[in-house]
Amino acid sequence: TEDALTDQVEATGAKQGMAIITRPSTGEVLAMASVATDDEGRVHNTGDNRPVSTVFEPGSVNKMITVAGAMEDGLIDPDTPIDVPYQLLVGDHWFSDHDPHPTTTWSPTDILVTSSNIGTIKIAQMLGKEKVDGYLRNFGLGTSTKAFPGEVNGYMRRADEWSTTDIGAVPIGQGIAVTALQMLGAYNVIANDGVYVAPRLIATTDTGEGKELAAPSDRHRVVSAETATAIRQILAKVVTDGTGKRAAVPGYVPFGKTGTARIPQPPPHADPKDAYQDAAGRYHYESSFVGGVDGADLSIIVTIQDAQTSIFGGDVAAPVFAHLASLTLRHEQIPPPALLDASA
């Protein structure tokens, strides 16, 4: 995992990279790594476990939670028609999709496959800020898992503290901050048929009298198995038809979501008129892909910070996901589904 991150950070001229691989059903962390580029341009292990000790604004990978919550509450199904304009005024701020388009009727499936900001915001408005906030927290955001030393809580304001624009910003992954482990845990809910399973570091202990299994991870239901299945099917289309094509793993059915989030700049480096711009007026981005492999009990998150070749998670993070998934499937000896089908 560290080698794969190092190769991609070097190839893209990025500032840093992080990745985690887990077994969703048990919460076991199989691999965790973070690398960064130093002042002399060399990429090295960060030594500080950044996937749990640092936070980032998740961007579009956060959209899945809003769609899953609205589906669980019966407000939408995968094919519900929703009118999606290119721009939408929320509070005093105009939000827009990445690419201009006329007002279009899209389904929630289309909205996630195309990663529409406006479509996601309209679904969030149906759900309401209290429900959006509740689902984010139930999926595991905003609180440390307490599984690792140095782990932080992330950052989320309570719904009663939201500004008028937060119902637009938060569902699309801006204005909140998460650890990589928290974001992967949210996708593990979808992998686990709607059940959150807390991550864990230790599988067994041995004090000299034989191995003893660690206590099972805490778990709670977040959404129904039906909702989780529907979301997995949508996220599989993100890979086959949408922004995550480079996450494909031949012979398997990966599912997941791309994300591209602006990185807030700390004073005095920030533009006083826009905290996401540096003093030179440039934006910097956290590019992500998070998801799993259907039927394989495997999930992975990859984030690449400030890549110079592309800002998009589908370009810089998804290929690392595909590489790590291929390696792990082989390591765990999980055959392609077709090989388990006698007729195939």
Short mmCIF file of C-alpha atoms in Angstrom, two decimals:
data_model
loop_
_atom_site.label_atom_id
_atom_site.label_comp_id
_atom_site.label_asym_id
_atom_site.label_seq_id
_atom_site.Cartn_x
_atom_site.Cartn_y
_atom_site.Cartn_z
CA THR A 1 0.00 0.00 0.00
CA GLU A 2 2.80 2.39 0.87
CA ASP A 3 4.62 1.54 -2.37
CA ALA A 4 1.46 2.18 -4.43
CA LEU A 5 0.91 5.54 -2.76
CA THR A 6 4.55 6.51 -3.21
CA ASP A 7 4.42 5.68 -6.92
CA GLN A 8 1.26 7.75 -7.45
CA VAL A 9 2.39 10.75 -5.39
CA GLU A 10 5.63 10.81 -7.40
CA ALA A 11 3.81 10.37 -10.72
CA THR A 12 1.29 13.13 -10.05
CA GLY A 13 3.55 15.59 -8.23
CA ALA A 14 1.19 15.46 -5.26
CA LYS A 15 1.81 16.74 -1.75
CA GLN A 16 0.71 13.55 0.04
CA GLY A 17 -1.33 10.37 -0.21
CA MET A 18 -3.26 8.16 2.23
CA ALA A 19 -4.90 4.76 1.95
CA ILE A 20 -6.67 2.19 4.15
CA ILE A 21 -7.79 -1.34 3.33
CA THR A 22 -10.34 -3.06 5.59
CA ARG A 23 -12.47 -6.18 5.90
CA PRO A 24 -15.92 -4.56 6.34
CA SER A 25 -17.68 -7.49 8.04
CA THR A 26 -15.31 -7.46 11.02
CA GLY A 27 -13.88 -3.93 10.87
CA GLU A 28 -10.33 -5.33 10.65
CA VAL A 29 -7.80 -2.92 9.18
CA LEU A 30 -5.63 -4.88 6.75
CA ALA A 31 -3.39 -1.99 5.68
CA MET A 32 -2.98 1.70 6.47
CA ALA A 33 -0.38 4.06 5.08
CA SER A 34 0.41 7.71 4.46
CA VAL A 35 3.24 9.26 2.48
CA ALA A 36 4.25 12.84 1.77
CA THR A 37 6.67 14.83 -0.37
CA ASP A 38 9.39 16.67 1.56
CA ASP A 39 10.99 20.01 0.68
CA GLU A 40 13.57 18.26 -1.48
CA GLY A 41 10.93 16.44 -3.51
CA ARG A 42 11.42 13.01 -1.94
CA VAL A 43 8.36 10.92 -1.01
CA HIS A 44 8.50 9.15 2.33
CA ASN A 45 6.36 7.58 5.04
CA THR A 46 4.88 10.33 7.19
CA GLY A 47 5.35 8.43 10.47
CA ASP A 48 2.25 9.96 12.05
CA ASN A 49 -0.65 7.74 10.90
CA ARG A 50 -2.42 10.52 9.03
CA PRO A 51 -5.45 8.39 7.99
CA VAL A 52 -6.64 8.73 11.61
CA SER A 53 -4.71 11.73 12.94
CA THR A 54 -5.57 14.33 10.26
CA VAL A 55 -8.82 15.48 8.66
CA PHE A 56 -9.94 16.70 5.25
CA GLU A 57 -13.15 17.94 3.65
CA PRO A 58 -14.47 14.84 1.85
CA GLY A 59 -16.15 16.41 -1.16
CA SER A 60 -18.33 14.25 -3.38
CA VAL A 61 -17.64 10.95 -1.60
CA ASN A 62 -19.98 12.37 1.06
CA LYS A 63 -22.95 12.49 -1.36
CA MET A 64 -23.68 8.79 -0.89
CA ILE A 65 -24.83 9.35 2.71
CA THR A 66 -27.52 11.90 1.80
CA VAL A 67 -28.86 9.72 -1.01
CA ALA A 68 -28.89 6.64 1.24
CA GLY A 69 -30.68 8.55 4.01
CA ALA A 70 -33.39 9.87 1.70
CA MET A 71 -33.86 6.39 0.25
CA GLU A 72 -34.12 4.87 3.72
CA ASP A 73 -36.75 7.46 4.69
CA GLY A 74 -38.83 6.54 1.63
CA LEU A 75 -38.46 9.95 -0.01
CA ILE A 76 -36.79 8.62 -3.15
CA ASP A 77 -35.92 5.39 -4.89
CA PRO A 78 -33.09 4.81 -7.40
CA ASP A 79 -35.30 5.95 -10.30
CA THR A 80 -37.24 8.89 -8.78
CA PRO A 81 -37.26 11.77 -11.33
CA ILE A 82 -35.74 15.01 -9.99
CA ASP A 83 -35.43 18.28 -11.94
CA VAL A 84 -31.79 19.36 -11.70
CA PRO A 85 -30.75 22.85 -12.90
CA TYR A 86 -27.12 23.77 -13.45
CA GLN A 87 -27.18 26.30 -10.58
CA LEU A 88 -29.18 26.65 -7.36
CA LEU A 89 -29.33 29.53 -4.86
CA VAL A 90 -29.09 28.26 -1.27
CA GLY A 91 -29.13 31.03 1.33
CA ASP A 92 -26.93 33.71 -0.18
CA HIS A 93 -24.71 31.40 -2.23
CA TRP A 94 -25.05 30.03 -5.74
CA PHE A 95 -24.07 26.36 -6.00
CA SER A 96 -23.42 24.78 -9.39
CA ASP A 97 -22.59 21.48 -11.03
CA HIS A 98 -19.11 20.95 -12.45
CA ASP A 99 -20.24 21.08 -16.08
CA PRO A 100 -22.92 23.51 -17.38
CA HIS A 101 -26.16 21.84 -18.49
CA PRO A 102 -29.81 22.79 -19.07
CA THR A 103 -32.32 21.86 -16.40
CA THR A 104 -32.46 18.09 -16.69
CA THR A 105 -34.58 15.34 -15.16
CA TRP A 106 -32.20 12.98 -13.39
CA SER A 107 -32.76 10.07 -11.04
CA PRO A 108 -30.76 9.58 -7.80
CA THR A 109 -28.78 6.99 -9.76
CA ASP A 110 -27.93 9.61 -12.39
CA ILE A 111 -27.08 12.13 -9.68
CA LEU A 112 -24.46 9.87 -8.07
CA VAL A 113 -23.13 8.51 -11.37
CA THR A 114 -22.57 12.05 -12.71
CA SER A 115 -21.68 13.39 -9.22
CA SER A 116 -24.20 16.22 -9.45
CA ASN A 117 -23.87 18.80 -6.67
CA ILE A 118 -27.28 20.31 -7.40
CA GLY A 119 -29.07 16.96 -7.52
CA THR A 120 -27.56 16.01 -4.17
CA ILE A 121 -28.52 19.35 -2.63
CA LYS A 122 -32.12 18.97 -3.82
CA ILE A 123 -32.28 15.52 -2.20
CA ALA A 124 -30.80 17.00 1.00
CA GLN A 125 -33.50 19.69 1.01
CA MET A 126 -36.16 16.95 0.84
CA LEU A 127 -34.52 15.23 3.81
CA GLY A 128 -33.98 18.37 5.93
CA LYS A 129 -30.92 19.45 7.87
CA GLU A 130 -31.71 17.48 11.06
CA LYS A 131 -32.04 14.22 9.11
CA VAL A 132 -28.95 14.95 7.02
CA ASP A 133 -26.96 15.62 10.18
CA GLY A 134 -28.39 12.52 11.86
CA TYR A 135 -27.46 10.20 9.02
CA LEU A 136 -23.95 11.64 8.77
CA ARG A 137 -23.41 10.88 12.45
CA ASN A 138 -25.06 7.45 12.28
CA PHE A 139 -22.74 6.56 9.40
CA GLY A 140 -19.84 7.33 11.76
CA LEU A 141 -18.76 10.89 10.97
CA GLY A 142 -17.91 13.44 13.66
CA THR A 143 -16.71 11.01 16.34
CA SER A 144 -13.45 9.15 16.84
CA THR A 145 -13.74 5.37 16.53
CA LYS A 146 -11.31 5.16 19.50
CA ALA A 147 -9.59 2.26 17.73
CA PHE A 148 -6.22 3.92 17.14
CA PRO A 149 -3.73 6.08 19.08
CA GLY A 150 -3.84 9.73 18.10
CA GLU A 151 -7.21 9.41 16.37
CA VAL A 152 -9.23 12.64 16.07
CA ASN A 153 -12.98 13.29 15.96
CA GLY A 154 -13.18 15.28 12.76
CA TYR A 155 -15.33 18.38 12.56
CA MET A 156 -19.09 18.73 12.27
CA ARG A 157 -21.32 21.51 13.54
CA ARG A 158 -24.65 20.51 15.10
CA ALA A 159 -27.67 21.02 12.86
CA ASP A 160 -28.91 23.88 15.06
CA GLU A 161 -25.63 25.69 14.36
CA TRP A 162 -25.85 25.41 10.57
CA SER A 163 -25.85 28.54 8.45
CA THR A 164 -28.39 28.99 5.66
CA THR A 165 -25.88 27.68 3.12
CA ASP A 166 -24.89 24.51 5.01
CA ILE A 167 -27.79 22.48 3.62
CA GLY A 168 -26.03 23.05 0.29
CA ALA A 169 -22.40 22.66 1.39
CA VAL A 170 -22.47 19.77 3.86
CA PRO A 171 -24.24 17.14 1.70
CA ILE A 172 -21.64 17.65 -1.05
CA GLY A 173 -18.81 17.28 1.45
CA GLN A 174 -17.72 20.87 2.14
CA GLY A 175 -17.82 22.57 5.53
CA ILE A 176 -17.21 19.31 7.42
CA ALA A 177 -13.97 17.43 8.04
CA VAL A 178 -13.43 13.69 8.38
CA THR A 179 -10.62 11.22 8.82
CA ALA A 180 -9.98 8.69 6.07
CA LEU A 181 -10.96 5.94 8.51
CA GLN A 182 -14.34 7.57 9.22
CA MET A 183 -15.13 7.95 5.51
CA LEU A 184 -14.21 4.35 4.80
CA GLY A 185 -16.34 3.26 7.76
CA ALA A 186 -19.34 4.99 6.19
CA TYR A 187 -18.89 3.00 2.98
CA ASN A 188 -18.46 -0.17 5.03
CA VAL A 189 -22.08 0.36 6.13
CA ILE A 190 -23.10 -0.12 2.50
CA ALA A 191 -20.79 -3.13 2.13
CA ASN A 192 -22.29 -4.67 5.31
CA ASP A 193 -25.93 -4.55 4.15
CA GLY A 194 -26.62 -1.42 6.19
CA VAL A 195 -24.81 -2.24 9.44
CA TYR A 196 -22.01 -0.06 10.84
CA VAL A 197 -19.12 -2.16 12.18
CA ALA A 198 -16.50 -0.28 14.18
CA PRO A 199 -12.93 -0.61 12.87
CA ARG A 200 -10.38 -2.51 14.91
CA LEU A 201 -6.63 -2.91 14.94
CA ILE A 202 -6.14 -6.20 16.83
CA ALA A 203 -7.50 -9.51 15.49
CA THR A 204 -6.03 -11.87 18.08
CA THR A 205 -3.82 -11.76 21.16
CA ASP A 206 -1.42 -14.38 22.51
CA THR A 207 -0.07 -14.17 26.04
CA GLY A 208 1.77 -17.48 25.70
CA GLU A 209 -1.17 -19.79 26.18
CA GLY A 210 -2.49 -19.76 22.63
CA LYS A 211 -4.26 -17.26 20.44
CA GLU A 212 -7.46 -15.61 21.64
CA LEU A 213 -9.76 -13.77 19.28
CA ALA A 214 -10.33 -10.10 20.09
CA ALA A 215 -13.83 -9.08 21.13
CA PRO A 216 -16.15 -8.45 18.15
CA SER A 217 -16.40 -4.84 16.99
CA ASP A 218 -19.38 -2.77 18.11
CA ARG A 219 -22.09 -2.56 15.48
CA HIS A 220 -25.43 -0.88 14.85
CA ARG A 221 -27.88 -0.76 11.96
CA VAL A 222 -27.88 2.46 9.94
CA VAL A 223 -30.05 1.64 6.91
CA SER A 224 -31.94 -1.44 5.76
CA ALA A 225 -30.33 -4.19 3.72
CA GLU A 226 -32.58 -3.16 0.81
CA THR A 227 -31.28 0.41 0.89
CA ALA A 228 -27.67 -0.76 1.14
CA THR A 229 -28.12 -3.10 -1.82
CA ALA A 230 -29.65 -0.32 -3.93
CA ILE A 231 -26.79 2.04 -3.08
CA ARG A 232 -24.18 -0.62 -3.92
CA GLN A 233 -25.82 -1.10 -7.30
CA ILE A 234 -25.74 2.65 -7.95
CA LEU A 235 -22.09 2.88 -6.85
CA ALA A 236 -21.21 -0.01 -9.16
CA LYS A 237 -22.58 2.13 -12.02
CA VAL A 238 -20.28 4.96 -10.90
CA VAL A 239 -17.44 2.60 -11.87
CA THR A 240 -18.94 1.18 -15.05
CA ASP A 241 -20.64 4.31 -16.41
CA GLY A 242 -19.62 7.33 -14.35
CA THR A 243 -16.70 9.22 -12.85
CA GLY A 244 -15.00 6.14 -11.39
CA LYS A 245 -14.18 4.14 -14.53
CA ARG A 246 -10.50 3.88 -13.60
CA ALA A 247 -11.45 1.98 -10.41
CA ALA A 248 -12.51 -1.04 -12.49
CA VAL A 249 -11.07 -4.43 -11.50
CA PRO A 250 -11.39 -6.98 -14.33
CA GLY A 251 -13.49 -9.99 -13.34
CA TYR A 252 -14.96 -8.34 -10.23
CA VAL A 253 -17.71 -5.84 -9.37
CA PRO A 254 -16.19 -2.84 -7.58
CA PHE A 255 -18.43 -0.07 -6.28
CA GLY A 256 -17.55 3.36 -4.97
CA LYS A 257 -17.49 7.11 -5.39
CA THR A 258 -15.06 9.72 -6.56
CA GLY A 259 -14.44 12.95 -4.66
CA THR A 260 -12.72 16.25 -5.36
CA ALA A 261 -12.76 18.76 -2.50
CA ARG A 262 -11.16 22.17 -2.17
CA ILE A 263 -8.72 22.38 0.73
CA PRO A 264 -9.16 25.39 3.04
CA GLN A 265 -5.97 27.41 3.34
CA PRO A 266 -4.72 28.47 6.79
CA PRO A 267 -3.90 32.12 7.55
CA PRO A 268 -1.80 33.94 6.50
CA HIS A 269 -1.70 31.85 3.30
CA ALA A 270 -5.40 32.22 2.51
CA ASP A 271 -6.99 34.84 0.31
CA PRO A 272 -9.03 37.05 2.71
CA LYS A 273 -11.99 36.94 0.29
CA ASP A 274 -11.98 33.15 -0.16
CA ALA A 275 -10.55 30.81 2.48
CA TYR A 276 -10.17 28.06 -0.13
CA GLN A 277 -7.78 30.16 -2.25
CA ASP A 278 -4.16 30.70 -1.39
CA ALA A 279 -2.57 34.14 -1.50
CA ALA A 280 -1.83 33.66 -5.20
CA GLY A 281 -5.51 32.94 -5.95
CA ARG A 282 -5.03 29.19 -6.52
CA TYR A 283 -7.23 26.37 -5.27
CA HIS A 284 -5.79 23.15 -3.84
CA TYR A 285 -7.66 19.84 -3.86
CA GLU A 286 -8.06 16.56 -1.98
CA SER A 287 -8.87 13.89 -4.58
CA SER A 288 -10.43 10.64 -3.37
CA PHE A 289 -11.94 7.32 -4.26
CA VAL A 290 -13.67 5.15 -1.66
CA GLY A 291 -15.57 1.93 -2.08
CA GLY A 292 -15.37 -1.83 -2.09
CA VAL A 293 -15.66 -4.99 -4.13
CA ASP A 294 -19.11 -6.57 -4.08
CA GLY A 295 -19.10 -10.06 -2.60
CA ALA A 296 -15.42 -9.89 -1.59
CA ASP A 297 -15.62 -8.39 1.94
CA LEU A 298 -13.07 -5.76 0.93
CA SER A 299 -13.09 -1.97 1.10
CA ILE A 300 -10.49 0.68 0.30
CA ILE A 301 -10.11 4.44 0.53
CA VAL A 302 -7.42 6.36 -1.35
CA THR A 303 -6.85 10.12 -1.10
CA ILE A 304 -4.25 12.11 -3.04
CA GLN A 305 -3.62 15.70 -1.94
CA ASP A 306 -2.74 18.51 -4.32
CA ALA A 307 -1.93 16.40 -7.40
CA GLN A 308 -0.53 18.46 -10.26
CA THR A 309 -1.68 16.23 -13.13
CA SER A 310 -5.43 16.33 -12.38
CA ILE A 311 -7.70 17.45 -9.55
CA PHE A 312 -10.20 14.63 -10.02
CA GLY A 313 -10.44 11.60 -7.76
CA GLY A 314 -11.40 9.50 -10.76
CA ASP A 315 -8.05 10.30 -12.38
CA VAL A 316 -5.57 10.16 -9.49
CA ALA A 317 -7.15 8.09 -6.68
CA ALA A 318 -9.30 5.53 -8.54
CA PRO A 319 -6.32 3.85 -10.30
CA VAL A 320 -4.64 3.28 -6.93
CA PHE A 321 -7.89 1.76 -5.62
CA ALA A 322 -7.95 -0.64 -8.59
CA HIS A 323 -4.30 -1.61 -8.05
CA LEU A 324 -4.72 -2.21 -4.30
CA ALA A 325 -7.98 -4.10 -4.82
CA SER A 326 -6.30 -6.40 -7.35
CA LEU A 327 -3.39 -7.07 -5.01
CA THR A 328 -5.65 -7.73 -2.01
CA LEU A 329 -8.03 -10.01 -3.91
CA ARG A 330 -5.05 -12.10 -4.97
CA HIS A 331 -3.50 -12.04 -1.50
CA GLU A 332 -6.78 -13.09 0.11
CA GLN A 333 -7.36 -15.69 -2.63
CA ILE A 334 -10.81 -14.37 -3.54
CA PRO A 335 -11.67 -15.68 -7.04
CA PRO A 336 -13.60 -13.73 -9.67
CA PRO A 337 -17.36 -14.39 -9.33
CA ALA A 338 -17.55 -16.12 -12.74
CA LEU A 339 -15.15 -18.82 -11.55
CA LEU A 340 -17.63 -19.76 -8.82
CA ASP A 341 -20.42 -20.23 -11.37
CA ALA A 342 -20.29 -23.75 -12.83
CA SER A 343 -22.21 -22.66 -15.93
CA ALA A 344 -19.50 -20.05 -16.67
#
